[in-house]
Short mmCIF file of C-alpha atoms in Angstrom, two decimals:
data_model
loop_
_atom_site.label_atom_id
_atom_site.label_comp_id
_atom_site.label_asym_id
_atom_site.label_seq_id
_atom_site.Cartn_x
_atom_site.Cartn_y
_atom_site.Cartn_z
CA UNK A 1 16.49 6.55 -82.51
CA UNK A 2 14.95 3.43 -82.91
CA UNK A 3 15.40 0.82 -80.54
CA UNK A 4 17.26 -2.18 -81.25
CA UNK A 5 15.46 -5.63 -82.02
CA UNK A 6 17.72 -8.20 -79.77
CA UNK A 7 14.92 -9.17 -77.19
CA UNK A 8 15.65 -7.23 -74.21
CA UNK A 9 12.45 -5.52 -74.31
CA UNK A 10 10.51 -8.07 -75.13
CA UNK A 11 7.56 -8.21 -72.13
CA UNK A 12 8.88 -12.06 -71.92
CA UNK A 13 11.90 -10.45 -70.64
CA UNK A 14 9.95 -8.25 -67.53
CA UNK A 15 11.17 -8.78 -64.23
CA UNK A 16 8.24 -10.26 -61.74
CA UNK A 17 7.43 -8.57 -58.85
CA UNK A 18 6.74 -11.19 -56.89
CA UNK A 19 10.46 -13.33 -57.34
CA UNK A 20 12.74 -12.17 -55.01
CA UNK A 21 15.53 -11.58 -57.72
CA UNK A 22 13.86 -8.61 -58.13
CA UNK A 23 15.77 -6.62 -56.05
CA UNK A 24 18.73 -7.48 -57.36
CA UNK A 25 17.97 -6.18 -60.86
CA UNK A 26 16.43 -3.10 -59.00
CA UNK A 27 20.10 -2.63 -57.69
CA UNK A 28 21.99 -3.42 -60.91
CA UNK A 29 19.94 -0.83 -62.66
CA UNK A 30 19.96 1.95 -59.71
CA UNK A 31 24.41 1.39 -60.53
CA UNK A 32 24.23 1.88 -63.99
CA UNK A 33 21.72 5.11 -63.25
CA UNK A 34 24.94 5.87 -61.21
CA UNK A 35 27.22 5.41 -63.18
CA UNK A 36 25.51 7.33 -66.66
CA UNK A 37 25.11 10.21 -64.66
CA UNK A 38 28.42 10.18 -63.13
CA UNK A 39 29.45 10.13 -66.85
CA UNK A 40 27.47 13.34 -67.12
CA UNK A 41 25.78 11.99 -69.42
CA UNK A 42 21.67 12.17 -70.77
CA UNK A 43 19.51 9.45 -71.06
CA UNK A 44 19.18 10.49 -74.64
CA UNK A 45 23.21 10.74 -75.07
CA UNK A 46 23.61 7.37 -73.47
CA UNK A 47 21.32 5.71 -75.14
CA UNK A 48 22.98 6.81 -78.72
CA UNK A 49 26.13 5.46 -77.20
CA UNK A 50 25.61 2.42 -76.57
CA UNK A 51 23.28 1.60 -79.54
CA UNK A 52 20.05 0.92 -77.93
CA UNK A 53 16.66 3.16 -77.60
CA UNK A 54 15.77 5.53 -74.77
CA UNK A 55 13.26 3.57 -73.37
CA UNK A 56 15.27 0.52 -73.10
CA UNK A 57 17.32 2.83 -71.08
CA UNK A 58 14.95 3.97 -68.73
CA UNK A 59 13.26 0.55 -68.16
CA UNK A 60 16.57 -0.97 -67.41
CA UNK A 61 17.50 1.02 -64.60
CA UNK A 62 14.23 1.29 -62.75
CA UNK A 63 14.87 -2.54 -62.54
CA UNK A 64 12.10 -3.55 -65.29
CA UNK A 65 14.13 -4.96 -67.26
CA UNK A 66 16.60 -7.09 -67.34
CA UNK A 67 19.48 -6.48 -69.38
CA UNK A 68 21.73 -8.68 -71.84
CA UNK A 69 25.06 -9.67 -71.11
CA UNK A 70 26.01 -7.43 -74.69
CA UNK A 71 24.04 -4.21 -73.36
CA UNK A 72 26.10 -4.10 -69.73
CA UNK A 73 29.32 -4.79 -72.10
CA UNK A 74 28.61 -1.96 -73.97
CA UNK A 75 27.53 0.22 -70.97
CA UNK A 76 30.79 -0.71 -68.99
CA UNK A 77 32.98 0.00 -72.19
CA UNK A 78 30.92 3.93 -72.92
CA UNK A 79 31.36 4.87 -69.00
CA UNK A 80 34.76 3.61 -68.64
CA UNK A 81 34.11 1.20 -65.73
CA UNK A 82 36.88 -1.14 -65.86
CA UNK A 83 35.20 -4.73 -65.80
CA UNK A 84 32.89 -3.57 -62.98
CA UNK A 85 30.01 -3.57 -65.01
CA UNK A 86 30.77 -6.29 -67.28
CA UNK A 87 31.15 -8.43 -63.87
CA UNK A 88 27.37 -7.89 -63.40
CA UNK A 89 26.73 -10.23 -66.29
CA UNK A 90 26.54 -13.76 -64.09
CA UNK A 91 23.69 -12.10 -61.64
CA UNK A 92 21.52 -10.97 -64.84
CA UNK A 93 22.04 -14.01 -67.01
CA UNK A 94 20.46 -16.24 -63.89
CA UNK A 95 17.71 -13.51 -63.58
CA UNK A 96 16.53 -14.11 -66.71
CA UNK A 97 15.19 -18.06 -66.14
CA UNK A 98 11.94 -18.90 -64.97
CA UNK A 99 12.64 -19.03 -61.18
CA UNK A 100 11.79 -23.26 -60.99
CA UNK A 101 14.64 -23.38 -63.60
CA UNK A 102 17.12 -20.99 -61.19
CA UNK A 103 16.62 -23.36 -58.09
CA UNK A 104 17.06 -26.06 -60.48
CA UNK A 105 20.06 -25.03 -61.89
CA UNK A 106 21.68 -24.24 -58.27
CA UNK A 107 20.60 -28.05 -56.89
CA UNK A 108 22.73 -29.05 -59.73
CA UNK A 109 25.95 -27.01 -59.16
CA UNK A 110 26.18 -28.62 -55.93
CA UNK A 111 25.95 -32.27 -56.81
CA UNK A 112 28.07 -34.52 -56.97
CA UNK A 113 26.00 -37.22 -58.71
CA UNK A 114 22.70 -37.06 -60.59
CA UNK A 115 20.21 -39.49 -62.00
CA UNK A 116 18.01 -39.34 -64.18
CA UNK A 117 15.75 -41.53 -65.93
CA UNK A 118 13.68 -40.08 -68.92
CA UNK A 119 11.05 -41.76 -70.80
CA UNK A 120 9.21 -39.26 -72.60
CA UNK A 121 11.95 -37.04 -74.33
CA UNK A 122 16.09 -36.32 -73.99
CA UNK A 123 16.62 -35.18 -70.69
CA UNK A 124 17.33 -31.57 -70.49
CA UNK A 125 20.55 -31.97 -69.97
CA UNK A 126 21.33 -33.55 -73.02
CA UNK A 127 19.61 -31.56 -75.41
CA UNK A 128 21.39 -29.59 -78.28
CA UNK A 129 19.55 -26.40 -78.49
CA UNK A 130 17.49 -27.38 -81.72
CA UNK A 131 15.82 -30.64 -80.26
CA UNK A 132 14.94 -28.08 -77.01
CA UNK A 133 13.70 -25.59 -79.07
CA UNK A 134 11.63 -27.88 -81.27
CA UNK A 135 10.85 -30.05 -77.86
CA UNK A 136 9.27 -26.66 -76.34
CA UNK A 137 7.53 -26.09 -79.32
CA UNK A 138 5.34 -28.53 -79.17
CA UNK A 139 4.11 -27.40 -75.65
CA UNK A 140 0.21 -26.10 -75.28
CA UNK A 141 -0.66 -23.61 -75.01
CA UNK A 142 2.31 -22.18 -77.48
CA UNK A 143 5.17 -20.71 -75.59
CA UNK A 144 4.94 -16.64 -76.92
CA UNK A 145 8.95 -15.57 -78.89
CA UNK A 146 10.09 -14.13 -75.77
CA UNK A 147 9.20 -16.77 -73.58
CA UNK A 148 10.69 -19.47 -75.72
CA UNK A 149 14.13 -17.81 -75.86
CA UNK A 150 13.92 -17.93 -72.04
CA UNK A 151 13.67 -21.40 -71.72
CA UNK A 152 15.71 -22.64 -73.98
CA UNK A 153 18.66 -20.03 -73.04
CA UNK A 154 17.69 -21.42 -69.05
CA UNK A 155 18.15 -24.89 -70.26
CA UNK A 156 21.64 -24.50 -72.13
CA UNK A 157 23.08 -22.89 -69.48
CA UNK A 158 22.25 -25.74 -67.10
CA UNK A 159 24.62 -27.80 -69.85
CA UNK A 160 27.56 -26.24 -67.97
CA UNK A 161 27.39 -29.16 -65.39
CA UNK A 162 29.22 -31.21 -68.17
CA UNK A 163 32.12 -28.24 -67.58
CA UNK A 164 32.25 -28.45 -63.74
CA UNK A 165 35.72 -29.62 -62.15
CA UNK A 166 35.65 -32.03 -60.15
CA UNK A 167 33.06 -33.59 -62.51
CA UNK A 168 29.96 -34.79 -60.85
CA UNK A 169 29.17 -38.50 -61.48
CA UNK A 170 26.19 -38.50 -64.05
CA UNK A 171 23.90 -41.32 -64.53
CA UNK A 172 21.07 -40.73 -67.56
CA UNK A 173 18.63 -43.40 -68.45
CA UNK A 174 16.65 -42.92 -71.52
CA UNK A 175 13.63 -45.32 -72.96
CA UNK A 176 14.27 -46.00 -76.37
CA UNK A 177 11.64 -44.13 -77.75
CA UNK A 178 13.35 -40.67 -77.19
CA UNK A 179 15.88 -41.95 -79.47
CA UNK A 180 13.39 -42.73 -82.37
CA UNK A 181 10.86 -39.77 -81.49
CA UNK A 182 11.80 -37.10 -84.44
CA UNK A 183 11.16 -34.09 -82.92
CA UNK A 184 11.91 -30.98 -84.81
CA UNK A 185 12.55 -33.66 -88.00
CA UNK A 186 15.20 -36.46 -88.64
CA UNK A 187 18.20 -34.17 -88.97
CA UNK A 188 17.58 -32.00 -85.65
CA UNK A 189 17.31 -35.90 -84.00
CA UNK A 190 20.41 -36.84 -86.04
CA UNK A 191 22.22 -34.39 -84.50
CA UNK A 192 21.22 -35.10 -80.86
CA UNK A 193 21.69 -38.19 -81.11
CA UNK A 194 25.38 -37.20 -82.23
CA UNK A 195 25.31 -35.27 -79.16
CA UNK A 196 24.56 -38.56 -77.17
CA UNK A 197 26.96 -40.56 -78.84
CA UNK A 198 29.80 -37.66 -77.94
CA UNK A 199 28.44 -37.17 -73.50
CA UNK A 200 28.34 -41.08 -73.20
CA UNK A 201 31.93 -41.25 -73.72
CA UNK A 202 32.94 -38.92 -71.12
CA UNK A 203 34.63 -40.44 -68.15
CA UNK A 204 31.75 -39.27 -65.61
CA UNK A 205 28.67 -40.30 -67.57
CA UNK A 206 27.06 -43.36 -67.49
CA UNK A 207 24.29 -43.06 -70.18
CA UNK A 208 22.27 -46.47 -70.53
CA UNK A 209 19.22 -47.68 -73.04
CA UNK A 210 15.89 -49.23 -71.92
CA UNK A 211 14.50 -51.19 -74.37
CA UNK A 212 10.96 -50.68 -75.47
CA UNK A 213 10.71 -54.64 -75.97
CA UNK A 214 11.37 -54.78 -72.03
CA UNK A 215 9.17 -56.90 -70.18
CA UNK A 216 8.09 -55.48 -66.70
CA UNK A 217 9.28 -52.42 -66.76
CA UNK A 218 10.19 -51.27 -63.64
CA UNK A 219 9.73 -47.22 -64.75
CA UNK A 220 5.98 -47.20 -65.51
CA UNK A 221 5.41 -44.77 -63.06
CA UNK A 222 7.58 -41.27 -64.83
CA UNK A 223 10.42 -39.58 -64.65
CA UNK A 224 12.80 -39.60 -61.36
CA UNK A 225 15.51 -37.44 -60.68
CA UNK A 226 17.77 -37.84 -57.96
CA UNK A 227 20.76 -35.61 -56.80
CA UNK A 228 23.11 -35.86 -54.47
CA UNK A 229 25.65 -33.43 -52.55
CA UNK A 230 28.56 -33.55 -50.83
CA UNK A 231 27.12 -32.98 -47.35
CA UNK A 232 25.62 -36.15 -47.55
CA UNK A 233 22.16 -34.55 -48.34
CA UNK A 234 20.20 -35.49 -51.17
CA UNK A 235 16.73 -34.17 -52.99
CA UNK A 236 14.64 -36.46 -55.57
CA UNK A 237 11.39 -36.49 -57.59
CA UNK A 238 9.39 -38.45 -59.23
CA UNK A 239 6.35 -38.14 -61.82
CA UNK A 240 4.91 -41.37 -60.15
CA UNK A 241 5.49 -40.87 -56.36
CA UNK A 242 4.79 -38.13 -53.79
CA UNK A 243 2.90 -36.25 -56.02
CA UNK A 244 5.87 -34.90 -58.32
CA UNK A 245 7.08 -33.24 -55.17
CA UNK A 246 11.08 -32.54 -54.53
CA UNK A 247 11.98 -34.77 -51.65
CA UNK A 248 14.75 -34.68 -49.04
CA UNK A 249 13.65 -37.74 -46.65
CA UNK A 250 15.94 -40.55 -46.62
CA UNK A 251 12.83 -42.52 -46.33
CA UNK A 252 11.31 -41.42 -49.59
CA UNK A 253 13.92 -40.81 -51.38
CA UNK A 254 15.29 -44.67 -50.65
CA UNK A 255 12.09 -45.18 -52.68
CA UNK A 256 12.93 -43.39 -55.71
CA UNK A 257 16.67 -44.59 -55.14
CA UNK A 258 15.14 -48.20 -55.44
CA UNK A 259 13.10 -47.57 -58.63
CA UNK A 260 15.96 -45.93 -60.60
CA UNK A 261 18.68 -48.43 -59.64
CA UNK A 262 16.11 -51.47 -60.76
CA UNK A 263 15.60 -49.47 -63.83
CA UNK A 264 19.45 -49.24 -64.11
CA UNK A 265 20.03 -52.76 -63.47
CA UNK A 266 17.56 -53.90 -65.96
CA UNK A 267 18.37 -51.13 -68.70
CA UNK A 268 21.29 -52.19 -71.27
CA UNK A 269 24.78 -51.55 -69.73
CA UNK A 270 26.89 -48.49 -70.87
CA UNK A 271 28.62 -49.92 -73.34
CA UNK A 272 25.63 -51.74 -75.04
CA UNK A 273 23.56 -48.31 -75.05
CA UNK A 274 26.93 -46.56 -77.11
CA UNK A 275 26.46 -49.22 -79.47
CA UNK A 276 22.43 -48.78 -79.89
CA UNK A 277 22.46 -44.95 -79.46
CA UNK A 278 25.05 -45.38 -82.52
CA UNK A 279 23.14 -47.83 -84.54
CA UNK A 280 19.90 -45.93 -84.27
CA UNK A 281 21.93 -43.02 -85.68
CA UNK A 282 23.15 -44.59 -88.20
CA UNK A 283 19.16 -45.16 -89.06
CA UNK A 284 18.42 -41.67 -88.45
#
């Protein structure tokens, strides 16, 4: 039978050795072993079952690869398991980003506030999945197929901060020039910027415009990030200080805590950067 083109066994998609979710996908592999035998059933016989080649099989549950939310639907509906398998799907879809992305994407489940100032591109978090695909594209060396389907599906699921309740308070500051930049071609940047238009005018964003025309601009120095729990804690970084490192001392991070509220201060207010993200679109 020949085995189905949808990624999964793409060497993009191989589990490293060396990141401790490893294990995990060992385990979830080692059940569904389990649980096709327990069927009675043949690697061969299982495999024509649920649609995908033997060797897909095989790699899967030795735990080196990592399987698709579809494939453990499919194995939990051909072995009768009731959900259990299906309920694996969270685990697997986090296992599949680069591990920097992972711990990125768990900081940002616990905030409560976040800000960000971007001046080379649309923050991550705003991106539609075009303008991130045609963003990535433009990395060197050239992201390989599989690889580039792993980052951009890593960087839409961190989107599902905009979906947490309570909603965290969300600050974004972008330089003008990531609204002008065409990347991926004027109607991929039409549509983000529709995207822009639609986050700034939910009740915990804040999404503000600095001017390129600014005099003295106080974000010379790169990106910051800054996030905040509700603990109290807080972790921060910076292109332009501590040598791009995350940060969790008060003392350092008052630094980059200083930098982006100047930048917010002297960026244009909420409701002028609507108005600008909107005229620019209507250039666009």
């Amino acid at each position: 039978m020949e085995e189905r083109n949808d990624g999964v066994d793409e060497p993009g998609w191989a589990v490293d050795p060396e990141d401790e979710i490893s294990s995990v996908v060992e385990m979830v592999g080692h059940q569904l072993k389990l649980r096709r035998e327990v069927a009675g059933m043949s690697v061969a016989q299982f495999a024509a079952a649920i649609g995908y080649g033997e060797d897909l099989v095989r790699k899967v549950e030795s735990g080196t690869r990592i399987p698709r939310p579809e494939y453990l639907d499919k194995v939990d509906e051909v072995v009768g398991a009731g959900g259990f398998v299906s309920a694996m799907k969270k685990e697997m879809r986090e296992a599949r980003y680069p591990r920097k992305v992972r711990e990125l994407a768990k900081l940002e489940e616990r905030a409560v506030e976040v800000s960000l100032y971007s001046n080379h591109n649309i923050h991550g978090l705003l991106q539609t999945e075009e303008y991130a695909r045609a963003l990535l594209g433009t990395w060197r060396p050239a992201l390989s197929d599989s690889e580039m389907e792993r980052a951009v599906a890593a960087r839409m699921a961190r989107r599902s901060i905009f979906d947490r309740s309570p909603a965290p308070e969300l600050c974004f500051i972008q330089e003008e020039v990531t609204l002008r930049r065409p990347i991926g071609g004027k109607m991929v940047l039409h549509r983000q910027l529709e995207r822009l238009v639609t986050i700034a005018q939910l009740r915990n964003v804040k999404l503000q415009v600095m001017p390129t025309e600014h005099e003295g601009h106080p974000g010379t120095a790169g990106l910051i990030e800054v996030l905040k729990f509700a603990d109290g804690t807080a972790v921060g970084r910076s292109e332009g200080a501590f040598n791009s490192r995350p940060v969790s001392d008060p003392r350092q991070l008052r630094i980059l805590e200083l930098r982006c509220g100047i930048i917010r201060a002297e960026a244009l207010s909420p409701r002028e950067s609507l108005a600008f993200i909107e005229q620019v679109l209507g250039e666009t």
